[in-house]
């Protein structure tokens, strides 16, 4: 067994890649990418968003958000409008196609959960909670001044 198979970090990486590939395959008939799907889900659930709040929510920077939203706007998935009160702020709303495909994509979360072997919503919520705790812990550990510098003799077993 390769040493990477024993590393927590590699297992997380591989699981993330496998999940993203599953989404890619499922979303392909609609011509959607996984990040585009995440934008749509956010707008369906949370409602209209500013570009900055959407980027913050999805953990994407403005250099990624702008071309992503431009492509989505060209496909009538979203609309971008500058606020009349402050033209620096751009609001993202659902386009006509973005509203209509919601019901067509409603099966995707259940198929992903099934593919992950999660038997019900409680199991999914438990996994999400564990992953969110891991994210918070890792952000704290990666904060400047919080981690002990690694020495060349230190071996990454995570």
mmCIF file of the C-alpha atoms, coordinates in Angstrom:
data_MODEL
# 
_entry.id   MODEL 
# 
loop_
_atom_site.group_PDB 
_atom_site.id 
_atom_site.type_symbol 
_atom_site.label_atom_id 
_atom_site.label_alt_id 
_atom_site.label_comp_id 
_atom_site.label_asym_id 
_atom_site.label_entity_id 
_atom_site.label_seq_id 
_atom_site.pdbx_PDB_ins_code 
_atom_site.Cartn_x 
_atom_site.Cartn_y 
_atom_site.Cartn_z 
_atom_site.occupancy 
_atom_site.B_iso_or_equiv 
_atom_site.pdbx_formal_charge 
_atom_site.auth_seq_id 
_atom_site.auth_comp_id 
_atom_site.auth_asym_id 
_atom_site.auth_atom_id 
_atom_site.pdbx_PDB_model_num 
ATOM 1   C CA . UNK A 1 1   ? 0.000   0.000  0.000   1.00 0.00 ? 1   UNK A CA 1 
ATOM 2   C CA . UNK A 1 2   ? 1.472   3.423  -0.940  1.00 0.00 ? 2   UNK A CA 1 
ATOM 3   C CA . UNK A 1 3   ? 2.289   5.650  2.020   1.00 0.00 ? 3   UNK A CA 1 
ATOM 4   C CA . UNK A 1 4   ? -0.128  8.306  0.690   1.00 0.00 ? 4   UNK A CA 1 
ATOM 5   C CA . UNK A 1 5   ? -3.019  5.891  1.296   1.00 0.00 ? 5   UNK A CA 1 
ATOM 6   C CA . UNK A 1 6   ? -2.241  6.080  5.011   1.00 0.00 ? 6   UNK A CA 1 
ATOM 7   C CA . UNK A 1 7   ? -2.350  9.890  5.116   1.00 0.00 ? 7   UNK A CA 1 
ATOM 8   C CA . UNK A 1 8   ? -5.524  11.650 6.290   1.00 0.00 ? 8   UNK A CA 1 
ATOM 9   C CA . UNK A 1 9   ? -4.773  14.648 4.063   1.00 0.00 ? 9   UNK A CA 1 
ATOM 10  C CA . UNK A 1 10  ? -4.475  12.462 0.963   1.00 0.00 ? 10  UNK A CA 1 
ATOM 11  C CA . UNK A 1 11  ? -7.707  10.627 1.764   1.00 0.00 ? 11  UNK A CA 1 
ATOM 12  C CA . UNK A 1 12  ? -9.515  13.963 2.076   1.00 0.00 ? 12  UNK A CA 1 
ATOM 13  C CA . UNK A 1 13  ? -7.992  15.128 -1.193  1.00 0.00 ? 13  UNK A CA 1 
ATOM 14  C CA . UNK A 1 14  ? -8.956  11.922 -3.008  1.00 0.00 ? 14  UNK A CA 1 
ATOM 15  C CA . UNK A 1 15  ? -12.497 12.005 -1.591  1.00 0.00 ? 15  UNK A CA 1 
ATOM 16  C CA . UNK A 1 16  ? -12.885 15.620 -2.700  1.00 0.00 ? 16  UNK A CA 1 
ATOM 17  C CA . UNK A 1 17  ? -11.699 14.792 -6.215  1.00 0.00 ? 17  UNK A CA 1 
ATOM 18  C CA . UNK A 1 18  ? -14.015 11.779 -6.452  1.00 0.00 ? 18  UNK A CA 1 
ATOM 19  C CA . UNK A 1 19  ? -16.976 13.845 -5.265  1.00 0.00 ? 19  UNK A CA 1 
ATOM 20  C CA . UNK A 1 20  ? -16.218 16.652 -7.708  1.00 0.00 ? 20  UNK A CA 1 
ATOM 21  C CA . UNK A 1 21  ? -15.954 14.105 -10.537 1.00 0.00 ? 21  UNK A CA 1 
ATOM 22  C CA . UNK A 1 22  ? -19.347 12.644 -9.583  1.00 0.00 ? 22  UNK A CA 1 
ATOM 23  C CA . UNK A 1 23  ? -20.875 16.135 -9.711  1.00 0.00 ? 23  UNK A CA 1 
ATOM 24  C CA . UNK A 1 24  ? -19.152 16.807 -13.050 1.00 0.00 ? 24  UNK A CA 1 
ATOM 25  C CA . UNK A 1 25  ? -20.696 13.669 -14.533 1.00 0.00 ? 25  UNK A CA 1 
ATOM 26  C CA . UNK A 1 26  ? -24.174 14.406 -13.156 1.00 0.00 ? 26  UNK A CA 1 
ATOM 27  C CA . UNK A 1 27  ? -24.169 18.088 -14.164 1.00 0.00 ? 27  UNK A CA 1 
ATOM 28  C CA . UNK A 1 28  ? -22.785 17.589 -17.668 1.00 0.00 ? 28  UNK A CA 1 
ATOM 29  C CA . UNK A 1 29  ? -26.218 17.109 -19.335 1.00 0.00 ? 29  UNK A CA 1 
ATOM 30  C CA . UNK A 1 30  ? -27.127 20.652 -18.238 1.00 0.00 ? 30  UNK A CA 1 
ATOM 31  C CA . UNK A 1 31  ? -23.764 22.081 -19.294 1.00 0.00 ? 31  UNK A CA 1 
ATOM 32  C CA . UNK A 1 32  ? -22.992 23.077 -15.699 1.00 0.00 ? 32  UNK A CA 1 
ATOM 33  C CA . UNK A 1 33  ? -19.748 22.987 -13.785 1.00 0.00 ? 33  UNK A CA 1 
ATOM 34  C CA . UNK A 1 34  ? -19.615 22.172 -10.090 1.00 0.00 ? 34  UNK A CA 1 
ATOM 35  C CA . UNK A 1 35  ? -18.834 25.808 -9.111  1.00 0.00 ? 35  UNK A CA 1 
ATOM 36  C CA . UNK A 1 36  ? -21.780 26.991 -11.235 1.00 0.00 ? 36  UNK A CA 1 
ATOM 37  C CA . UNK A 1 37  ? -24.008 24.481 -9.451  1.00 0.00 ? 37  UNK A CA 1 
ATOM 38  C CA . UNK A 1 38  ? -22.819 25.803 -6.083  1.00 0.00 ? 38  UNK A CA 1 
ATOM 39  C CA . UNK A 1 39  ? -23.690 29.363 -7.146  1.00 0.00 ? 39  UNK A CA 1 
ATOM 40  C CA . UNK A 1 40  ? -27.175 28.215 -8.172  1.00 0.00 ? 40  UNK A CA 1 
ATOM 41  C CA . UNK A 1 41  ? -27.734 26.277 -4.941  1.00 0.00 ? 41  UNK A CA 1 
ATOM 42  C CA . UNK A 1 42  ? -26.702 29.315 -2.916  1.00 0.00 ? 42  UNK A CA 1 
ATOM 43  C CA . UNK A 1 43  ? -29.088 31.577 -4.823  1.00 0.00 ? 43  UNK A CA 1 
ATOM 44  C CA . UNK A 1 44  ? -31.930 29.030 -4.616  1.00 0.00 ? 44  UNK A CA 1 
ATOM 45  C CA . UNK A 1 45  ? -31.564 28.685 -0.856  1.00 0.00 ? 45  UNK A CA 1 
ATOM 46  C CA . UNK A 1 46  ? -30.231 32.065 0.284   1.00 0.00 ? 46  UNK A CA 1 
ATOM 47  C CA . UNK A 1 47  ? -31.727 34.371 -2.361  1.00 0.00 ? 47  UNK A CA 1 
ATOM 48  C CA . UNK A 1 48  ? -29.993 37.255 -4.115  1.00 0.00 ? 48  UNK A CA 1 
ATOM 49  C CA . UNK A 1 49  ? -26.368 37.838 -3.128  1.00 0.00 ? 49  UNK A CA 1 
ATOM 50  C CA . UNK A 1 50  ? -23.709 40.430 -3.722  1.00 0.00 ? 50  UNK A CA 1 
ATOM 51  C CA . UNK A 1 51  ? -20.715 39.176 -5.673  1.00 0.00 ? 51  UNK A CA 1 
ATOM 52  C CA . UNK A 1 52  ? -18.546 39.593 -2.588  1.00 0.00 ? 52  UNK A CA 1 
ATOM 53  C CA . UNK A 1 53  ? -20.930 37.711 -0.266  1.00 0.00 ? 53  UNK A CA 1 
ATOM 54  C CA . UNK A 1 54  ? -21.291 34.931 -2.825  1.00 0.00 ? 54  UNK A CA 1 
ATOM 55  C CA . UNK A 1 55  ? -17.503 34.648 -3.162  1.00 0.00 ? 55  UNK A CA 1 
ATOM 56  C CA . UNK A 1 56  ? -17.109 34.627 0.602   1.00 0.00 ? 56  UNK A CA 1 
ATOM 57  C CA . UNK A 1 57  ? -19.815 31.986 0.999   1.00 0.00 ? 57  UNK A CA 1 
ATOM 58  C CA . UNK A 1 58  ? -18.236 29.754 -1.674  1.00 0.00 ? 58  UNK A CA 1 
ATOM 59  C CA . UNK A 1 59  ? -14.656 30.589 -0.636  1.00 0.00 ? 59  UNK A CA 1 
ATOM 60  C CA . UNK A 1 60  ? -13.817 31.897 -4.124  1.00 0.00 ? 60  UNK A CA 1 
ATOM 61  C CA . UNK A 1 61  ? -11.845 35.066 -4.850  1.00 0.00 ? 61  UNK A CA 1 
ATOM 62  C CA . UNK A 1 62  ? -13.011 37.832 -7.186  1.00 0.00 ? 62  UNK A CA 1 
ATOM 63  C CA . UNK A 1 63  ? -10.605 36.654 -9.896  1.00 0.00 ? 63  UNK A CA 1 
ATOM 64  C CA . UNK A 1 64  ? -12.516 33.371 -9.971  1.00 0.00 ? 64  UNK A CA 1 
ATOM 65  C CA . UNK A 1 65  ? -16.002 34.801 -9.383  1.00 0.00 ? 65  UNK A CA 1 
ATOM 66  C CA . UNK A 1 66  ? -16.010 37.315 -12.249 1.00 0.00 ? 66  UNK A CA 1 
ATOM 67  C CA . UNK A 1 67  ? -15.421 34.888 -15.145 1.00 0.00 ? 67  UNK A CA 1 
ATOM 68  C CA . UNK A 1 68  ? -17.638 32.264 -13.476 1.00 0.00 ? 68  UNK A CA 1 
ATOM 69  C CA . UNK A 1 69  ? -20.554 34.690 -13.196 1.00 0.00 ? 69  UNK A CA 1 
ATOM 70  C CA . UNK A 1 70  ? -19.935 36.083 -16.693 1.00 0.00 ? 70  UNK A CA 1 
ATOM 71  C CA . UNK A 1 71  ? -20.294 32.585 -18.193 1.00 0.00 ? 71  UNK A CA 1 
ATOM 72  C CA . UNK A 1 72  ? -23.384 31.931 -16.082 1.00 0.00 ? 72  UNK A CA 1 
ATOM 73  C CA . UNK A 1 73  ? -24.922 35.207 -17.192 1.00 0.00 ? 73  UNK A CA 1 
ATOM 74  C CA . UNK A 1 74  ? -24.318 34.317 -20.855 1.00 0.00 ? 74  UNK A CA 1 
ATOM 75  C CA . UNK A 1 75  ? -26.328 31.111 -20.261 1.00 0.00 ? 75  UNK A CA 1 
ATOM 76  C CA . UNK A 1 76  ? -29.144 33.024 -18.489 1.00 0.00 ? 76  UNK A CA 1 
ATOM 77  C CA . UNK A 1 77  ? -28.423 31.193 -15.246 1.00 0.00 ? 77  UNK A CA 1 
ATOM 78  C CA . UNK A 1 78  ? -27.833 34.439 -13.342 1.00 0.00 ? 78  UNK A CA 1 
ATOM 79  C CA . UNK A 1 79  ? -28.082 38.175 -13.780 1.00 0.00 ? 79  UNK A CA 1 
ATOM 80  C CA . UNK A 1 80  ? -25.666 40.744 -12.401 1.00 0.00 ? 80  UNK A CA 1 
ATOM 81  C CA . UNK A 1 81  ? -26.835 44.254 -11.593 1.00 0.00 ? 81  UNK A CA 1 
ATOM 82  C CA . UNK A 1 82  ? -25.049 47.187 -10.052 1.00 0.00 ? 82  UNK A CA 1 
ATOM 83  C CA . UNK A 1 83  ? -26.837 48.737 -7.101  1.00 0.00 ? 83  UNK A CA 1 
ATOM 84  C CA . UNK A 1 84  ? -28.129 52.191 -7.869  1.00 0.00 ? 84  UNK A CA 1 
ATOM 85  C CA . UNK A 1 85  ? -27.213 53.336 -4.350  1.00 0.00 ? 85  UNK A CA 1 
ATOM 86  C CA . UNK A 1 86  ? -23.617 52.143 -4.670  1.00 0.00 ? 86  UNK A CA 1 
ATOM 87  C CA . UNK A 1 87  ? -22.375 51.169 -8.132  1.00 0.00 ? 87  UNK A CA 1 
ATOM 88  C CA . UNK A 1 88  ? -19.381 49.378 -6.626  1.00 0.00 ? 88  UNK A CA 1 
ATOM 89  C CA . UNK A 1 89  ? -21.744 46.688 -5.330  1.00 0.00 ? 89  UNK A CA 1 
ATOM 90  C CA . UNK A 1 90  ? -22.985 44.089 -7.825  1.00 0.00 ? 90  UNK A CA 1 
ATOM 91  C CA . UNK A 1 91  ? -25.976 41.933 -6.935  1.00 0.00 ? 91  UNK A CA 1 
ATOM 92  C CA . UNK A 1 92  ? -26.374 38.451 -8.402  1.00 0.00 ? 92  UNK A CA 1 
ATOM 93  C CA . UNK A 1 93  ? -29.900 37.141 -9.018  1.00 0.00 ? 93  UNK A CA 1 
ATOM 94  C CA . UNK A 1 94  ? -31.243 34.051 -10.746 1.00 0.00 ? 94  UNK A CA 1 
ATOM 95  C CA . UNK A 1 95  ? -31.815 34.259 -14.477 1.00 0.00 ? 95  UNK A CA 1 
ATOM 96  C CA . UNK A 1 96  ? -34.796 32.568 -16.130 1.00 0.00 ? 96  UNK A CA 1 
ATOM 97  C CA . UNK A 1 97  ? -32.866 29.373 -16.869 1.00 0.00 ? 97  UNK A CA 1 
ATOM 98  C CA . UNK A 1 98  ? -31.399 29.384 -13.343 1.00 0.00 ? 98  UNK A CA 1 
ATOM 99  C CA . UNK A 1 99  ? -34.919 29.343 -11.915 1.00 0.00 ? 99  UNK A CA 1 
ATOM 100 C CA . UNK A 1 100 ? -36.303 26.703 -14.284 1.00 0.00 ? 100 UNK A CA 1 
ATOM 101 C CA . UNK A 1 101 ? -33.564 24.073 -13.883 1.00 0.00 ? 101 UNK A CA 1 
ATOM 102 C CA . UNK A 1 102 ? -33.917 23.923 -10.106 1.00 0.00 ? 102 UNK A CA 1 
ATOM 103 C CA . UNK A 1 103 ? -36.503 21.161 -10.273 1.00 0.00 ? 103 UNK A CA 1 
ATOM 104 C CA . UNK A 1 104 ? -34.467 19.300 -12.910 1.00 0.00 ? 104 UNK A CA 1 
ATOM 105 C CA . UNK A 1 105 ? -31.463 19.210 -10.572 1.00 0.00 ? 105 UNK A CA 1 
ATOM 106 C CA . UNK A 1 106 ? -33.377 18.390 -7.381  1.00 0.00 ? 106 UNK A CA 1 
ATOM 107 C CA . UNK A 1 107 ? -32.299 14.724 -7.513  1.00 0.00 ? 107 UNK A CA 1 
ATOM 108 C CA . UNK A 1 108 ? -28.562 15.482 -7.387  1.00 0.00 ? 108 UNK A CA 1 
ATOM 109 C CA . UNK A 1 109 ? -28.024 15.850 -3.609  1.00 0.00 ? 109 UNK A CA 1 
ATOM 110 C CA . UNK A 1 110 ? -29.708 12.493 -2.945  1.00 0.00 ? 110 UNK A CA 1 
ATOM 111 C CA . UNK A 1 111 ? -27.630 10.784 -5.651  1.00 0.00 ? 111 UNK A CA 1 
ATOM 112 C CA . UNK A 1 112 ? -24.414 12.230 -4.200  1.00 0.00 ? 112 UNK A CA 1 
ATOM 113 C CA . UNK A 1 113 ? -25.395 11.127 -0.667  1.00 0.00 ? 113 UNK A CA 1 
ATOM 114 C CA . UNK A 1 114 ? -26.206 7.661  -2.008  1.00 0.00 ? 114 UNK A CA 1 
ATOM 115 C CA . UNK A 1 115 ? -22.837 7.510  -3.761  1.00 0.00 ? 115 UNK A CA 1 
ATOM 116 C CA . UNK A 1 116 ? -21.140 8.438  -0.483  1.00 0.00 ? 116 UNK A CA 1 
ATOM 117 C CA . UNK A 1 117 ? -22.943 5.627  1.317   1.00 0.00 ? 117 UNK A CA 1 
ATOM 118 C CA . UNK A 1 118 ? -24.883 8.021  3.544   1.00 0.00 ? 118 UNK A CA 1 
ATOM 119 C CA . UNK A 1 119 ? -28.142 6.249  4.434   1.00 0.00 ? 119 UNK A CA 1 
ATOM 120 C CA . UNK A 1 120 ? -30.144 9.285  5.560   1.00 0.00 ? 120 UNK A CA 1 
ATOM 121 C CA . UNK A 1 121 ? -30.100 13.011 6.329   1.00 0.00 ? 121 UNK A CA 1 
ATOM 122 C CA . UNK A 1 122 ? -28.834 12.411 9.869   1.00 0.00 ? 122 UNK A CA 1 
ATOM 123 C CA . UNK A 1 123 ? -25.742 10.607 8.567   1.00 0.00 ? 123 UNK A CA 1 
ATOM 124 C CA . UNK A 1 124 ? -25.134 13.397 6.051   1.00 0.00 ? 124 UNK A CA 1 
ATOM 125 C CA . UNK A 1 125 ? -25.535 16.061 8.760   1.00 0.00 ? 125 UNK A CA 1 
ATOM 126 C CA . UNK A 1 126 ? -23.100 14.179 11.009  1.00 0.00 ? 126 UNK A CA 1 
ATOM 127 C CA . UNK A 1 127 ? -20.482 14.047 8.226   1.00 0.00 ? 127 UNK A CA 1 
ATOM 128 C CA . UNK A 1 128 ? -20.985 17.723 7.355   1.00 0.00 ? 128 UNK A CA 1 
ATOM 129 C CA . UNK A 1 129 ? -20.586 18.659 11.032  1.00 0.00 ? 129 UNK A CA 1 
ATOM 130 C CA . UNK A 1 130 ? -17.369 16.674 11.338  1.00 0.00 ? 130 UNK A CA 1 
ATOM 131 C CA . UNK A 1 131 ? -15.968 18.253 8.177   1.00 0.00 ? 131 UNK A CA 1 
ATOM 132 C CA . UNK A 1 132 ? -16.917 21.763 9.315   1.00 0.00 ? 132 UNK A CA 1 
ATOM 133 C CA . UNK A 1 133 ? -15.134 21.166 12.624  1.00 0.00 ? 133 UNK A CA 1 
ATOM 134 C CA . UNK A 1 134 ? -12.092 19.945 10.699  1.00 0.00 ? 134 UNK A CA 1 
ATOM 135 C CA . UNK A 1 135 ? -12.144 23.055 8.485   1.00 0.00 ? 135 UNK A CA 1 
ATOM 136 C CA . UNK A 1 136 ? -12.355 25.349 11.512  1.00 0.00 ? 136 UNK A CA 1 
ATOM 137 C CA . UNK A 1 137 ? -9.547  23.491 13.280  1.00 0.00 ? 137 UNK A CA 1 
ATOM 138 C CA . UNK A 1 138 ? -7.302  23.585 10.209  1.00 0.00 ? 138 UNK A CA 1 
ATOM 139 C CA . UNK A 1 139 ? -7.915  27.314 9.687   1.00 0.00 ? 139 UNK A CA 1 
ATOM 140 C CA . UNK A 1 140 ? -6.863  27.921 13.269  1.00 0.00 ? 140 UNK A CA 1 
ATOM 141 C CA . UNK A 1 141 ? -3.799  25.713 12.885  1.00 0.00 ? 141 UNK A CA 1 
ATOM 142 C CA . UNK A 1 142 ? -2.818  27.463 9.651   1.00 0.00 ? 142 UNK A CA 1 
ATOM 143 C CA . UNK A 1 143 ? -3.178  30.959 11.114  1.00 0.00 ? 143 UNK A CA 1 
ATOM 144 C CA . UNK A 1 144 ? 0.094   32.904 11.248  1.00 0.00 ? 144 UNK A CA 1 
ATOM 145 C CA . UNK A 1 145 ? 1.959   32.295 14.483  1.00 0.00 ? 145 UNK A CA 1 
ATOM 146 C CA . UNK A 1 146 ? -0.208  29.365 15.597  1.00 0.00 ? 146 UNK A CA 1 
ATOM 147 C CA . UNK A 1 147 ? 1.717   26.456 14.104  1.00 0.00 ? 147 UNK A CA 1 
ATOM 148 C CA . UNK A 1 148 ? 5.041   25.115 15.203  1.00 0.00 ? 148 UNK A CA 1 
ATOM 149 C CA . UNK A 1 149 ? 7.456   25.254 12.276  1.00 0.00 ? 149 UNK A CA 1 
ATOM 150 C CA . UNK A 1 150 ? 8.208   21.827 10.852  1.00 0.00 ? 150 UNK A CA 1 
ATOM 151 C CA . UNK A 1 151 ? 11.753  20.593 10.947  1.00 0.00 ? 151 UNK A CA 1 
ATOM 152 C CA . UNK A 1 152 ? 13.301  18.473 8.208   1.00 0.00 ? 152 UNK A CA 1 
ATOM 153 C CA . UNK A 1 153 ? 13.094  15.455 10.498  1.00 0.00 ? 153 UNK A CA 1 
ATOM 154 C CA . UNK A 1 154 ? 9.308   15.867 10.930  1.00 0.00 ? 154 UNK A CA 1 
ATOM 155 C CA . UNK A 1 155 ? 7.301   13.369 8.898   1.00 0.00 ? 155 UNK A CA 1 
ATOM 156 C CA . UNK A 1 156 ? 3.784   14.228 7.695   1.00 0.00 ? 156 UNK A CA 1 
ATOM 157 C CA . UNK A 1 157 ? 1.526   11.439 8.870   1.00 0.00 ? 157 UNK A CA 1 
ATOM 158 C CA . UNK A 1 158 ? -1.667  13.437 8.394   1.00 0.00 ? 158 UNK A CA 1 
# 
